[in-house]
Coordinates of C-alpha atoms in Angstrom, one line a residue:
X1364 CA 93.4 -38.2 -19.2
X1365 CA 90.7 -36.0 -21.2
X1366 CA 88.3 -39.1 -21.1
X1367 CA 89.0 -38.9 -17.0
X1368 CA 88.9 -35.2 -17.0
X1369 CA 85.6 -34.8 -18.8
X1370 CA 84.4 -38.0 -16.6
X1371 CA 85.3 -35.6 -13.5
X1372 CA 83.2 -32.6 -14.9
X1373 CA 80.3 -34.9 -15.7
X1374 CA 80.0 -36.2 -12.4
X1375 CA 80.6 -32.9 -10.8
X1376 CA 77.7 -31.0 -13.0
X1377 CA 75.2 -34.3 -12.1
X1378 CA 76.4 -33.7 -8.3
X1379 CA 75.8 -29.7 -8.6
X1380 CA 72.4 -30.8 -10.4
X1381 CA 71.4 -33.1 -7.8
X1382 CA 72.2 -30.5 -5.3
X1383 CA 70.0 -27.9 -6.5
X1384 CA 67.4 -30.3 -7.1
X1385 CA 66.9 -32.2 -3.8
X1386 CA 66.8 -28.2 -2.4
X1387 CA 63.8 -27.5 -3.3
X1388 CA 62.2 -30.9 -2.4
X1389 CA 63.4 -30.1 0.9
X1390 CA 61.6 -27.0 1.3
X1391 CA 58.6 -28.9 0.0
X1392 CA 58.7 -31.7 2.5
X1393 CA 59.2 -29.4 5.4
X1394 CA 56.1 -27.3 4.6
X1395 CA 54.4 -30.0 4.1
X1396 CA 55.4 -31.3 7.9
X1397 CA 54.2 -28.0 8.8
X1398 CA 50.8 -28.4 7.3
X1399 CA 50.6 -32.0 8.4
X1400 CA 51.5 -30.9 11.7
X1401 CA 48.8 -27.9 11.9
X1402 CA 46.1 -30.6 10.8
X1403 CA 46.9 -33.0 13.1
X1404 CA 46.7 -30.1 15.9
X1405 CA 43.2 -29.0 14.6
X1406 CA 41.7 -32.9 14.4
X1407 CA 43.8 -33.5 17.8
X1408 CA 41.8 -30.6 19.4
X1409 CA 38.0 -31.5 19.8
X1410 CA 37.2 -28.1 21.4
X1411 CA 35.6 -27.3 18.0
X1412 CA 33.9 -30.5 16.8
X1413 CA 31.4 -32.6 18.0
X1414 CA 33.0 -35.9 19.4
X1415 CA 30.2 -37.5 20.8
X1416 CA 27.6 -38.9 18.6
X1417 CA 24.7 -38.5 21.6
X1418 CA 25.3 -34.7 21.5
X1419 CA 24.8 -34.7 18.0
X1420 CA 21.3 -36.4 18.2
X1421 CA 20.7 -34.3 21.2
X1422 CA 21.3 -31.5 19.1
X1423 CA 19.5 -32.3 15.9
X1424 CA 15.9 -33.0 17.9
X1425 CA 16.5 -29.7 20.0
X1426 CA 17.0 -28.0 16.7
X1427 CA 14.3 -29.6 14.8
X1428 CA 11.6 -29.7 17.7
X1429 CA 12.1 -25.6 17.6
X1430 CA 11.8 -25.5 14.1
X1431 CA 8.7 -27.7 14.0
X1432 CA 6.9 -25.0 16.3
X1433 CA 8.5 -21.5 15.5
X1434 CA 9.6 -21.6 12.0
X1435 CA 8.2 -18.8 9.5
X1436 CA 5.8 -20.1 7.0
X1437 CA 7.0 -18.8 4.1
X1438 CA 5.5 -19.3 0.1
X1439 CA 8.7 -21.7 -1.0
X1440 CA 8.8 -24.0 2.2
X1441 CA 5.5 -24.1 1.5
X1442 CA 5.6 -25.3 -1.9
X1443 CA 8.9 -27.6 -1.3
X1444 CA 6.3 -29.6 1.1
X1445 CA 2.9 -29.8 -1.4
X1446 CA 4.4 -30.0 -4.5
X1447 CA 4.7 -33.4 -5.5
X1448 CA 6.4 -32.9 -9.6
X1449 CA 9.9 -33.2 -8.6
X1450 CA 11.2 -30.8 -11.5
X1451 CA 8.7 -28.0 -10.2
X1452 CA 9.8 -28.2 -6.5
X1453 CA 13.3 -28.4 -7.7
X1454 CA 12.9 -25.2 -10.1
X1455 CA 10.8 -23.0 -7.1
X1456 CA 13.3 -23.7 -4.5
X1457 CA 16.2 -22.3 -6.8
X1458 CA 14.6 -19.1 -7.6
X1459 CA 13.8 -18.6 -4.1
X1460 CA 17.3 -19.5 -2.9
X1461 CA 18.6 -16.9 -5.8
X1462 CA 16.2 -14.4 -4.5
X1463 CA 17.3 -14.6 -1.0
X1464 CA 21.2 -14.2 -1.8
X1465 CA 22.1 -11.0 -0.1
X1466 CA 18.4 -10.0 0.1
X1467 CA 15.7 -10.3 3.3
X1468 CA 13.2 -12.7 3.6
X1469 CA 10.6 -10.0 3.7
X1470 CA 11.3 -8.4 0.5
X1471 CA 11.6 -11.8 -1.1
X1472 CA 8.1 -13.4 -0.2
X1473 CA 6.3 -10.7 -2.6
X1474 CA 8.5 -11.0 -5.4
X1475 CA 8.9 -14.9 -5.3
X1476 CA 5.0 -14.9 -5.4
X1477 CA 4.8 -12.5 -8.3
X1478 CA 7.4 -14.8 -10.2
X1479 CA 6.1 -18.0 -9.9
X1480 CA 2.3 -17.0 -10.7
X1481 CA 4.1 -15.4 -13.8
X1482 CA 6.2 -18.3 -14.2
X1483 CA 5.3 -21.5 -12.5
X1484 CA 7.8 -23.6 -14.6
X1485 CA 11.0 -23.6 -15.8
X1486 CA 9.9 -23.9 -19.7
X1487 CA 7.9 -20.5 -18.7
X1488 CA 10.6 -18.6 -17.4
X1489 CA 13.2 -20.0 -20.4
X1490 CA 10.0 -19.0 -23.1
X1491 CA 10.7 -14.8 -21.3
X1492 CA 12.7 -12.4 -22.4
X1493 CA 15.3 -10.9 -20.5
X1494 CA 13.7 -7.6 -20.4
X1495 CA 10.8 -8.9 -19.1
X1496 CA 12.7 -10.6 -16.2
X1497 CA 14.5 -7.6 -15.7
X1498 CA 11.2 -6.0 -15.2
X1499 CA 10.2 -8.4 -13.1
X1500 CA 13.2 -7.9 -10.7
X1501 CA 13.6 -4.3 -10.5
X1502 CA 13.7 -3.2 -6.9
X1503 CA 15.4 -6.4 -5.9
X1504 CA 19.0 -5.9 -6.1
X1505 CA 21.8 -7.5 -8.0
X1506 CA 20.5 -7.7 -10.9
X1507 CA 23.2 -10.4 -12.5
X1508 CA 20.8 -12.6 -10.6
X1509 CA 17.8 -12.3 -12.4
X1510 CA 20.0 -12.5 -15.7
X1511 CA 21.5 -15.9 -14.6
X1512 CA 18.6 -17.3 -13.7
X1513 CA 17.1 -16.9 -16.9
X1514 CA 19.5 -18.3 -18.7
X1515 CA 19.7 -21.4 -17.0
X1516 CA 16.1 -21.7 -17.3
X1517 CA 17.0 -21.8 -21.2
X1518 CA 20.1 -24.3 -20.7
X1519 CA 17.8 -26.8 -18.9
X1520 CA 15.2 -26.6 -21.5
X1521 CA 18.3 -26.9 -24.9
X1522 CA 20.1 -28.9 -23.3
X1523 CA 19.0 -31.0 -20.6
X1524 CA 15.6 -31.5 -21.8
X1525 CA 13.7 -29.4 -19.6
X1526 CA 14.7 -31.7 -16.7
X1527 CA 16.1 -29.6 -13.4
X1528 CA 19.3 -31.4 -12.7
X1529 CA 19.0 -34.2 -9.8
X1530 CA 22.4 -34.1 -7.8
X1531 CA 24.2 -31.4 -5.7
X1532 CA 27.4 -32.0 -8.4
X1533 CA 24.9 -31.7 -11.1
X1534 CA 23.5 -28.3 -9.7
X1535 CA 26.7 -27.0 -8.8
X1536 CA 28.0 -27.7 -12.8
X1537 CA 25.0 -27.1 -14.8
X1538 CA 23.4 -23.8 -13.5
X1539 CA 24.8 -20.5 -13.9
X1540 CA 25.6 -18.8 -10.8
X1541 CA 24.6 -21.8 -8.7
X1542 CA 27.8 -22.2 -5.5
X1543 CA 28.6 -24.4 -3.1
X1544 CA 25.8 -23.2 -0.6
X1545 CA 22.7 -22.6 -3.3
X1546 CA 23.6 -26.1 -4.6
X1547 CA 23.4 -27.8 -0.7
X1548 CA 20.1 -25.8 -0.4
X1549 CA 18.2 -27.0 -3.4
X1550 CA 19.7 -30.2 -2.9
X1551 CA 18.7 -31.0 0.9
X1552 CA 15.3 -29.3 0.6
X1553 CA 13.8 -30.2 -2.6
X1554 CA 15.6 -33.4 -3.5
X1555 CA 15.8 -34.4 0.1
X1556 CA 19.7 -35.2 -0.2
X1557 CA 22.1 -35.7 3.0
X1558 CA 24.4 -32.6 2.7
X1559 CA 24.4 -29.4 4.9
X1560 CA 24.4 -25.8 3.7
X1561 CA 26.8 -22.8 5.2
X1562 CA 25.3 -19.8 4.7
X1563 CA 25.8 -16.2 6.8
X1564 CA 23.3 -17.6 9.4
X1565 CA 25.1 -21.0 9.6
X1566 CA 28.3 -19.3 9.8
X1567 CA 27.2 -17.3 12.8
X1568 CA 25.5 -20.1 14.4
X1569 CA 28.3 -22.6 14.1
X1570 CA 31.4 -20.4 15.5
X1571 CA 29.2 -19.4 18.5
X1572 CA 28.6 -23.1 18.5
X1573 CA 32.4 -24.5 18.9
X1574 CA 34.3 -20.6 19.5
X1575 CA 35.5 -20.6 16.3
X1576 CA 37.5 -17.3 16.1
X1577 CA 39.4 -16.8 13.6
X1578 CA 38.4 -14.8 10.5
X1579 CA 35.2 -16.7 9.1
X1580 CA 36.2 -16.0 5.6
X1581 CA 39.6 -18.2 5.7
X1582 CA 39.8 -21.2 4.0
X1583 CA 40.5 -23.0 7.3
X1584 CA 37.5 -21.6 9.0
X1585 CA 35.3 -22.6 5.5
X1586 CA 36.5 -26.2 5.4
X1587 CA 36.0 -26.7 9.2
X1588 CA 32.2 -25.5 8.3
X1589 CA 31.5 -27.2 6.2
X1590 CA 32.6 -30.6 8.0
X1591 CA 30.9 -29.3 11.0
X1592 CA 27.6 -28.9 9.0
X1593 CA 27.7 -32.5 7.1
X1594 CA 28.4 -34.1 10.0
X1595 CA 25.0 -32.6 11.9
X1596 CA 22.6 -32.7 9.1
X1597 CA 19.9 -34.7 10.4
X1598 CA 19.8 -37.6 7.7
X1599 CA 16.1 -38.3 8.1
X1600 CA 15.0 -34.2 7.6
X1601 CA 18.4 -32.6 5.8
X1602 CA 16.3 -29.6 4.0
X1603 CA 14.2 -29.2 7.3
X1604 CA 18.0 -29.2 9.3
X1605 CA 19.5 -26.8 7.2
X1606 CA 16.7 -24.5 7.2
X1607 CA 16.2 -24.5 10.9
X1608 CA 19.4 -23.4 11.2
X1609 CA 19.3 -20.2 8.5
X1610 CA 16.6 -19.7 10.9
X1611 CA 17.6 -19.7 14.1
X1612 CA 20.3 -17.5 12.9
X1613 CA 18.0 -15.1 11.7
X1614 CA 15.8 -15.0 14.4
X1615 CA 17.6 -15.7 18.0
X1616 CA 21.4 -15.8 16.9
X1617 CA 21.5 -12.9 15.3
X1618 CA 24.6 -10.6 14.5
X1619 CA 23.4 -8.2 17.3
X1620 CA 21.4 -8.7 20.8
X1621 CA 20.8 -12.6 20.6
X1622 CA 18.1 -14.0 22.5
X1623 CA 20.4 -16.9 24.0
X1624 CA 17.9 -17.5 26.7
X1625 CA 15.2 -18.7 23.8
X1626 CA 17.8 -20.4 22.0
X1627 CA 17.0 -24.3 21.8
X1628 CA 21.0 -25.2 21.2
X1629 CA 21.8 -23.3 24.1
X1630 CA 23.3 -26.2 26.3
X1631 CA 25.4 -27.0 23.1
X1632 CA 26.9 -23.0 23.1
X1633 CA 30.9 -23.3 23.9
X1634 CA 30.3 -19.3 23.4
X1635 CA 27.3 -18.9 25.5
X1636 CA 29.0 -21.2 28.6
X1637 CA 32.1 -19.1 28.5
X1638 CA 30.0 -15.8 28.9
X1639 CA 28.0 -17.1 31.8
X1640 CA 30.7 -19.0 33.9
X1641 CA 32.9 -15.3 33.5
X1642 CA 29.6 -13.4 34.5
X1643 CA 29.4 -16.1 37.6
X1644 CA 33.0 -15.7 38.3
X1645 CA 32.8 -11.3 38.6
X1646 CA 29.5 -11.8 40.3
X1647 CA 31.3 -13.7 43.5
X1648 CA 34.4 -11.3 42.9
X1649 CA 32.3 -8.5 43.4
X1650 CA 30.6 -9.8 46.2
X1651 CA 34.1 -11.1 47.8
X1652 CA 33.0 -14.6 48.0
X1653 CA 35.9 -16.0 45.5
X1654 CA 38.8 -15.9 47.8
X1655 CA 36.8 -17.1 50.8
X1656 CA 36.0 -20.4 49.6
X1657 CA 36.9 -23.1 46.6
X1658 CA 34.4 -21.5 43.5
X1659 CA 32.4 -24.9 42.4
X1660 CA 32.4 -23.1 39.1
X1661 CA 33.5 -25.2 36.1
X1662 CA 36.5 -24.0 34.2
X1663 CA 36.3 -22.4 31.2
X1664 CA 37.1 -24.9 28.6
X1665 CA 39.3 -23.8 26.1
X1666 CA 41.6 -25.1 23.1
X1667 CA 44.3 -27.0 23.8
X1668 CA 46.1 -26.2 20.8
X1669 CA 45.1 -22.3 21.1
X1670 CA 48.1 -20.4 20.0
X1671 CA 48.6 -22.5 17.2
X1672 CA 45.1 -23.6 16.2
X1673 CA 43.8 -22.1 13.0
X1674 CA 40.0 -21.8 14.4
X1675 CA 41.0 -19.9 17.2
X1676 CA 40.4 -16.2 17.7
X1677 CA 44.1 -14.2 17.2
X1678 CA 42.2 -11.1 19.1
X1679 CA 41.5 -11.5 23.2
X1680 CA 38.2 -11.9 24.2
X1681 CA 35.8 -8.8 24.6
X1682 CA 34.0 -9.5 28.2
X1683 CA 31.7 -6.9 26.2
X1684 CA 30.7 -8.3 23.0
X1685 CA 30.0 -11.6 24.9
X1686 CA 29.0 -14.4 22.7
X1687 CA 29.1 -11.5 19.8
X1688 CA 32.3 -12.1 19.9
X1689 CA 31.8 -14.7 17.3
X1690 CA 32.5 -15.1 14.4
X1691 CA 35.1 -12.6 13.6
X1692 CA 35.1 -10.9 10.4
X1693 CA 37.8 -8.9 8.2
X1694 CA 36.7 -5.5 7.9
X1695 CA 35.0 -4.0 5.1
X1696 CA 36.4 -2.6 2.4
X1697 CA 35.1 1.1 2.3
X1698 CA 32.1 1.6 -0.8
X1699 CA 33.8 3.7 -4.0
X1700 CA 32.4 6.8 -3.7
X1701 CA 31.1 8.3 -7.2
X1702 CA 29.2 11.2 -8.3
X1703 CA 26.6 10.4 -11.6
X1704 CA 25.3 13.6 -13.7
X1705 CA 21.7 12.2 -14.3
X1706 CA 19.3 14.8 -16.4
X1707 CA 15.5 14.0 -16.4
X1708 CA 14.7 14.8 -19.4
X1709 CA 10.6 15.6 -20.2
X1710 CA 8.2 16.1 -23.5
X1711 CA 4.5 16.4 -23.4
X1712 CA 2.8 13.4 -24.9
X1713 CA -0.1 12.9 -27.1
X1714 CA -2.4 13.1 -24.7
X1715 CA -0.8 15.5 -22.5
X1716 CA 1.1 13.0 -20.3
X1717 CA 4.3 14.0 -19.7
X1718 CA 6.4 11.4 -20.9
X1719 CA 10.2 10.5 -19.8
X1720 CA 13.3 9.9 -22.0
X1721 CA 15.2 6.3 -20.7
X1722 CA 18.0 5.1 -22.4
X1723 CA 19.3 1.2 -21.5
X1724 CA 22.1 0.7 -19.9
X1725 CA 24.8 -2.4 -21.4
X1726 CA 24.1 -5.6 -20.7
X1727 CA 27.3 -6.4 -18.6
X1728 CA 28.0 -4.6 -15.5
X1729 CA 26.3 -2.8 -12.6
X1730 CA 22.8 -3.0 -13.6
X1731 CA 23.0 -4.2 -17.0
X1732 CA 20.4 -4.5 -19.1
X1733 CA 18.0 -2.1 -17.2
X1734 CA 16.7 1.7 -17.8
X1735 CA 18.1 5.0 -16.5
X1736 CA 17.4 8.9 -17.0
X1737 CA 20.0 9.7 -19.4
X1738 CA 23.7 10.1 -17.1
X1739 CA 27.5 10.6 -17.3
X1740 CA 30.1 9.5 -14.4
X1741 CA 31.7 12.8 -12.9
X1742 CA 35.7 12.6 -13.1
X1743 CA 37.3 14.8 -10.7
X1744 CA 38.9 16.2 -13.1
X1745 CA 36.7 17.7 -15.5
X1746 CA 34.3 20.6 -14.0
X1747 CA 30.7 20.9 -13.8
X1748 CA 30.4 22.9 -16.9
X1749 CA 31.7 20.1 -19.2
X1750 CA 30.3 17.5 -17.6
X1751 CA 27.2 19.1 -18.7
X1752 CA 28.0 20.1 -22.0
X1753 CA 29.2 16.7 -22.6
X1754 CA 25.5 15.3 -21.2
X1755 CA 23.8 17.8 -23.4
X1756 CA 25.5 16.8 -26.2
X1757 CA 24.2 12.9 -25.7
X1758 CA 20.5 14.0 -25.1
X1759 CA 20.7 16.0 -28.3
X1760 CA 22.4 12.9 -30.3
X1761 CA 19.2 10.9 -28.8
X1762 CA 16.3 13.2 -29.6
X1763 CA 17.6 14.9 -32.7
X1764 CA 17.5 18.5 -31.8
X1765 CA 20.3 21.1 -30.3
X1766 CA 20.5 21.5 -27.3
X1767 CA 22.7 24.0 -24.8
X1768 CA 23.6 23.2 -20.8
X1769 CA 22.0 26.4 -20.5
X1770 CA 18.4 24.8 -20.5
X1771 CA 19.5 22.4 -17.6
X1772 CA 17.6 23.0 -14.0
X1773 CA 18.9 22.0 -11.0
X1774 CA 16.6 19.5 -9.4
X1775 CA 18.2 18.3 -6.3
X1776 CA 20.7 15.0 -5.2
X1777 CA 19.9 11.6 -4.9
X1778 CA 22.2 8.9 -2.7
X1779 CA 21.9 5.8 -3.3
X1780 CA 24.1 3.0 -1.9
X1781 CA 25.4 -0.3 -3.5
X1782 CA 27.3 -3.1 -1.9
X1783 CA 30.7 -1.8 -3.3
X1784 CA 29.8 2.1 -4.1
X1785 CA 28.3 5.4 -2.5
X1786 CA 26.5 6.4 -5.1
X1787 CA 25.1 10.4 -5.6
X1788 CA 22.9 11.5 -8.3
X1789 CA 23.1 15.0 -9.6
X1790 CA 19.9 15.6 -10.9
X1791 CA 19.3 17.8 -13.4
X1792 CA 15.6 18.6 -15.3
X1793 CA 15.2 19.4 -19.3
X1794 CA 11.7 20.3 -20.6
X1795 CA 11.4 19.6 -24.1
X1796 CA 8.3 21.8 -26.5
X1797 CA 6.7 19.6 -29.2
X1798 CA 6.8 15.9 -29.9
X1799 CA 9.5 16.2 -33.1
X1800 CA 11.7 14.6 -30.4
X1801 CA 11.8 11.1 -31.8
X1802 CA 14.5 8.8 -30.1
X1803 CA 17.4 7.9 -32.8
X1804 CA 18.1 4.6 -31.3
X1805 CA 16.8 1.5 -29.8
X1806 CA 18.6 1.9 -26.5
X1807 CA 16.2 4.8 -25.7
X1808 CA 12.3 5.2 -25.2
X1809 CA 10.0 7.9 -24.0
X1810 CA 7.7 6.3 -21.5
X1811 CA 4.7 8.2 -19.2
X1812 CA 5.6 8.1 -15.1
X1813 CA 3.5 4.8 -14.8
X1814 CA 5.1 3.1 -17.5
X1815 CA 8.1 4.2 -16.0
X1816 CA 6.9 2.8 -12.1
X1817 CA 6.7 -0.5 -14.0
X1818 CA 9.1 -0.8 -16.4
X1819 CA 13.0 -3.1 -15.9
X1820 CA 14.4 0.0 -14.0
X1821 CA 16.4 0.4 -11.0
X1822 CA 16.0 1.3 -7.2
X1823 CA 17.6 4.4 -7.8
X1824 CA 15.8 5.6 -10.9
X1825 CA 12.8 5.6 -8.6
X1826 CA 14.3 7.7 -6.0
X1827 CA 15.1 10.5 -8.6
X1828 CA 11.4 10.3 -9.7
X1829 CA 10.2 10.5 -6.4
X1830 CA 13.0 14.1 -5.6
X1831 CA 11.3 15.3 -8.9
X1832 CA 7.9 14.8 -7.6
X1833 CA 8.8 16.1 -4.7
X1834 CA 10.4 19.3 -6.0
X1835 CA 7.5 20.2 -8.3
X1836 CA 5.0 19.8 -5.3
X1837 CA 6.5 21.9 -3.3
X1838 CA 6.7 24.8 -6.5
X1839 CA 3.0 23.7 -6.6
X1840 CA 2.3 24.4 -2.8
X1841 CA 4.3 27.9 -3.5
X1842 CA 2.1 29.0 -6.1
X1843 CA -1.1 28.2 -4.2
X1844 CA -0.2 30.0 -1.1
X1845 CA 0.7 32.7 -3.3
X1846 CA -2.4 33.5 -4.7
X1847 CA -4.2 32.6 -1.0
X1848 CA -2.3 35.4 0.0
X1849 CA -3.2 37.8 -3.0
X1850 CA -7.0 36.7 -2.5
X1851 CA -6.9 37.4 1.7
X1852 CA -5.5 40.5 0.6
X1853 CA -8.1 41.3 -1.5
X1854 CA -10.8 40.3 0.7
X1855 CA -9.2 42.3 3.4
X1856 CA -9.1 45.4 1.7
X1857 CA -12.8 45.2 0.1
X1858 CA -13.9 44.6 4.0
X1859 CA -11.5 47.4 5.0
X1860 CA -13.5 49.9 2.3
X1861 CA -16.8 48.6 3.0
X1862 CA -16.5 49.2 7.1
X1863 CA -14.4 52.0 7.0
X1864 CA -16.4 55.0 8.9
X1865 CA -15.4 58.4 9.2
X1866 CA -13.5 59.6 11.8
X1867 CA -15.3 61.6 14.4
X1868 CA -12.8 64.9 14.8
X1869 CA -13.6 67.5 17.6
X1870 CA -15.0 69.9 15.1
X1871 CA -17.5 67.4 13.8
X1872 CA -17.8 66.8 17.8
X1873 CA -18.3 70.4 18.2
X1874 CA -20.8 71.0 15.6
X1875 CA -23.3 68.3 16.8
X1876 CA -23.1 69.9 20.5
X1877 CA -24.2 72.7 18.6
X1878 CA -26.7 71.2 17.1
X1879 CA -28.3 69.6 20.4
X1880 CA -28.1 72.8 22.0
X1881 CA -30.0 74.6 19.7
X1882 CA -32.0 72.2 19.7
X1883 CA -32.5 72.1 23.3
X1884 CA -33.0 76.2 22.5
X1885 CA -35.7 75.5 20.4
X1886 CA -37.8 73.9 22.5
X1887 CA -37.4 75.8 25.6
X1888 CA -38.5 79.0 23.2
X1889 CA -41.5 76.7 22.5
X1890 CA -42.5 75.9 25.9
X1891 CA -42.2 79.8 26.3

């Protein structure tokens, strides 16, 4: 019986385990049905793809016709055409694709051409330092860029022989801060392989394209990019492909007002035919023609799996925005607003330059590695008053000699914004007598103003120099039309002694009638 018993148990704690077991599975499979089935729904739909092979070539020499007569010449299409060293191309069109990340074209072209006259080749840029590429970048923007890049210039030359790597994979693996989309770029344009490339443009392009809706950061919305974009590319011209459309994004399908009427994908626009069949459609209404008579207007196409489709829009359609109604974003995240203590502190230098104190900020973070006026974040918390006592007391650790808050002047505030934070600069000024101000560490440096204008500092730093400036010529200006004044009114009073004539009273008026008429007296006696 206790053999049975304990039989019994066992086969009930295998049944209880089985149980909770298969559960779960359950739960799996059905989620994974679900996914299956939302799949299936988005390949079943062809609303946002292109199914026919003819409008893809249709599209591809529309595209690439446009591009051959309107595109921007520009110093690294230039160079991914002429240069025939494949490692050279390869290395030129990554630092221009790194430059333009986040940054316009137009502020790019002078600092790519500064850089590779400096550095034509990746064993140049590796043989830099880091400072100097700092200094190179300043005014650019985030700065982690320049950083990465010269430190894969130093991997390629330790470890992979100096040879730029050949593959997308190999790009996307090997070089720090290299994604998805820089890798495509280089890739297609310098190595002439058949991927696309989804950058912001694209993005825009492609969900005005084939109404894509939904929020363009989802992953759903990503992968169905991407597979839109790999499946255009022209295979003869992928760089050219992928670069005509960054640039007809830039340039006619832009965020705000598109020129749709010089677009050469028009006739491909699911976006652009649903504005102008509704504008048809409220023309007649207007005009009462609708109801009259059967409208020989097309339908709006739209999705047949819209409700449940993960590329469609979840907000209705803005008659307003119009084709802007694509893509859809999530909104922003509102900047971190922070308040910076920054005191520009000044000596007189051997030759009677003024000269600035810089200290170096740390080499990770927001702007690591470059050059600052000497600055303490504000807490809320703390008041003005220690907030500046605790900034003295760093400027006198630097230079060596006491100081008190007391010898801070107000200059003025600086805003400055970043991608993530509202930035303001409270700028303070400290004049220091005598050169026995020696720095007491290597993260600091006294340099004249144009030193400063060309040294690895920051956007900002050059706005505070620029309030100072401004401040002192307007003190300037004050002092001059000062003493003006005290000259014209010097001048004015010589002139007012110098033409001043007596006053002519009724006695003096009095005694010359007198006068006359004696006169007059005189010679009537005579003539007597």
């Amino acid at each position: 019986m206790s053999k049975l018993r304990s039989a019994m148990h066992k086969g009930k704690r295998v049944g209880l385990e089985m149980v909770k077991t298969a559960t779960p599975k359950r739960k799996k499979s059905e989620t994974a049905v679900k996914e299956e089935d939302t799949k299936n729904a988005c390949t079943l739909s062809t609303y946002h793809t292109f199914p026919d092979p003819a409008d893809v070539v249709l599209l591809r020499s529309h595209l690439l016709t446009w591009y051959d007569k309107e595109k921007r010449e520009l110093p690294w299409r230039t160079l991914a055409v002429t240069e025939s060293d494949l490692n050279i191309r390869t290395y030129a069109v990554w630092v221009s694709e790194i430059m333009l990340q986040q940054t316009q074209v137009a502020t790019v072209i002078n600092y790519d051409n500064k850089w590779m006259k400096r550095w034509p080749t990746v064993q140049d840029l590796a043989a830099a330092t880091l400072e100097e590429v700092n200094q190179m970048w300043a005014g650019l923007g985030y700065y982690s860029r320049g950083k990465r890049l010269h430190e894969g210039s130093q991997k390629v030359v330790s470890e992979l022989k100096g040879q730029m790597p050949r593959t997308v994979d190999s790009l996307l693996k090997q070089l720090p801060g290299v994604g998805r989309y820089t890798a495509a770029a280089i890739g297609s344009i310098a190595l002439g392989q058949v991927t696309g490339a989804v950058d912001g443009n694209v993005i825009r392009v492609l969900c005005r394209l084939r109404a894509i809706g939904a929020d363009s950061t989802s992953p759903p919305v990503t992968e169905a990019l991407w597979s839109l974009v790999n499946k255009l590319v022209d295979p003869e011209r992928p760089g050219d492909f992928n670069q005509a459309m960054m640039e007809l994004g830039a340039r006619v399908c832009t965020p705000k007002g598109p020129l749709c009427s010089q677009c050469p994908v028009q006739t491909h626009c699911r976006s652009y035919s649903k504005v102008h069949v509704k504008q048809e459609k409220n023309s007649l209404k207007l005009l009462g023609k609708l109801d009259r008579k059967p409208s020989t207007l097309p339908d709006i196409e739209e999705c047949i799996n819209s409700g449940t489709c993960p590329l469609c829009p979840s907000e209705p359609w803005d008659e307003k925005l119009g084709v802007q109604n694509f893509p859809r974003k999530p909104a922003k995240k509102p900047p971190r607003v922070e308040r910076t203590l920054t005191c520009v502190v000044i000596r007189t230098g051997e030759d009677g330059e003024d000269e600035y104190l810089l200290t170096q900020r740390p080499n990770k973070g927001l702007l690591a590695g470059l050059w600052e006026f000497p600055s303490l974040l504000m807490e809320e918390k703390s008041s003005d008053v220690k907030h500046k006592r605790a900034l003295c007391s760093e400027i006198s650790s630097l230079v060596g000699t006491n100081l008190t808050e007391s010898n801070f002047k107000s200059v003025g505030e600086v805003v400055h914004i970043f991608s993530h934070i509202h930035q303001t600069y409270v700028v303070h000024s400290l004049s220091l007598k005598g050169r026995d101000t020696q720095t007491q560490t290597e993260n600091a440096q006294w340099l004249t103003k144009s030193a400063l204008q060309e040294a690895a500092v920051s956007t900002g730093v050059k706005k505070i120099v620029k309030l100072c400036d401004s401040v002192d010529s307007q003190k300037g200006q004050t002092k001059k039309d000062g003493k003006r004044g005290k000259k014209a009114d010097m001048k004015n009073d010589k002139k007012h002694q110098t033409t001043k004539k007596p006053k002519v009273g009724a006695a003096n008026m009095s005694s010359r009638q007198l006068s006359l008429s004696s006169f007059f007296k005189t010679v009537k006696d005579e003539s007597d």
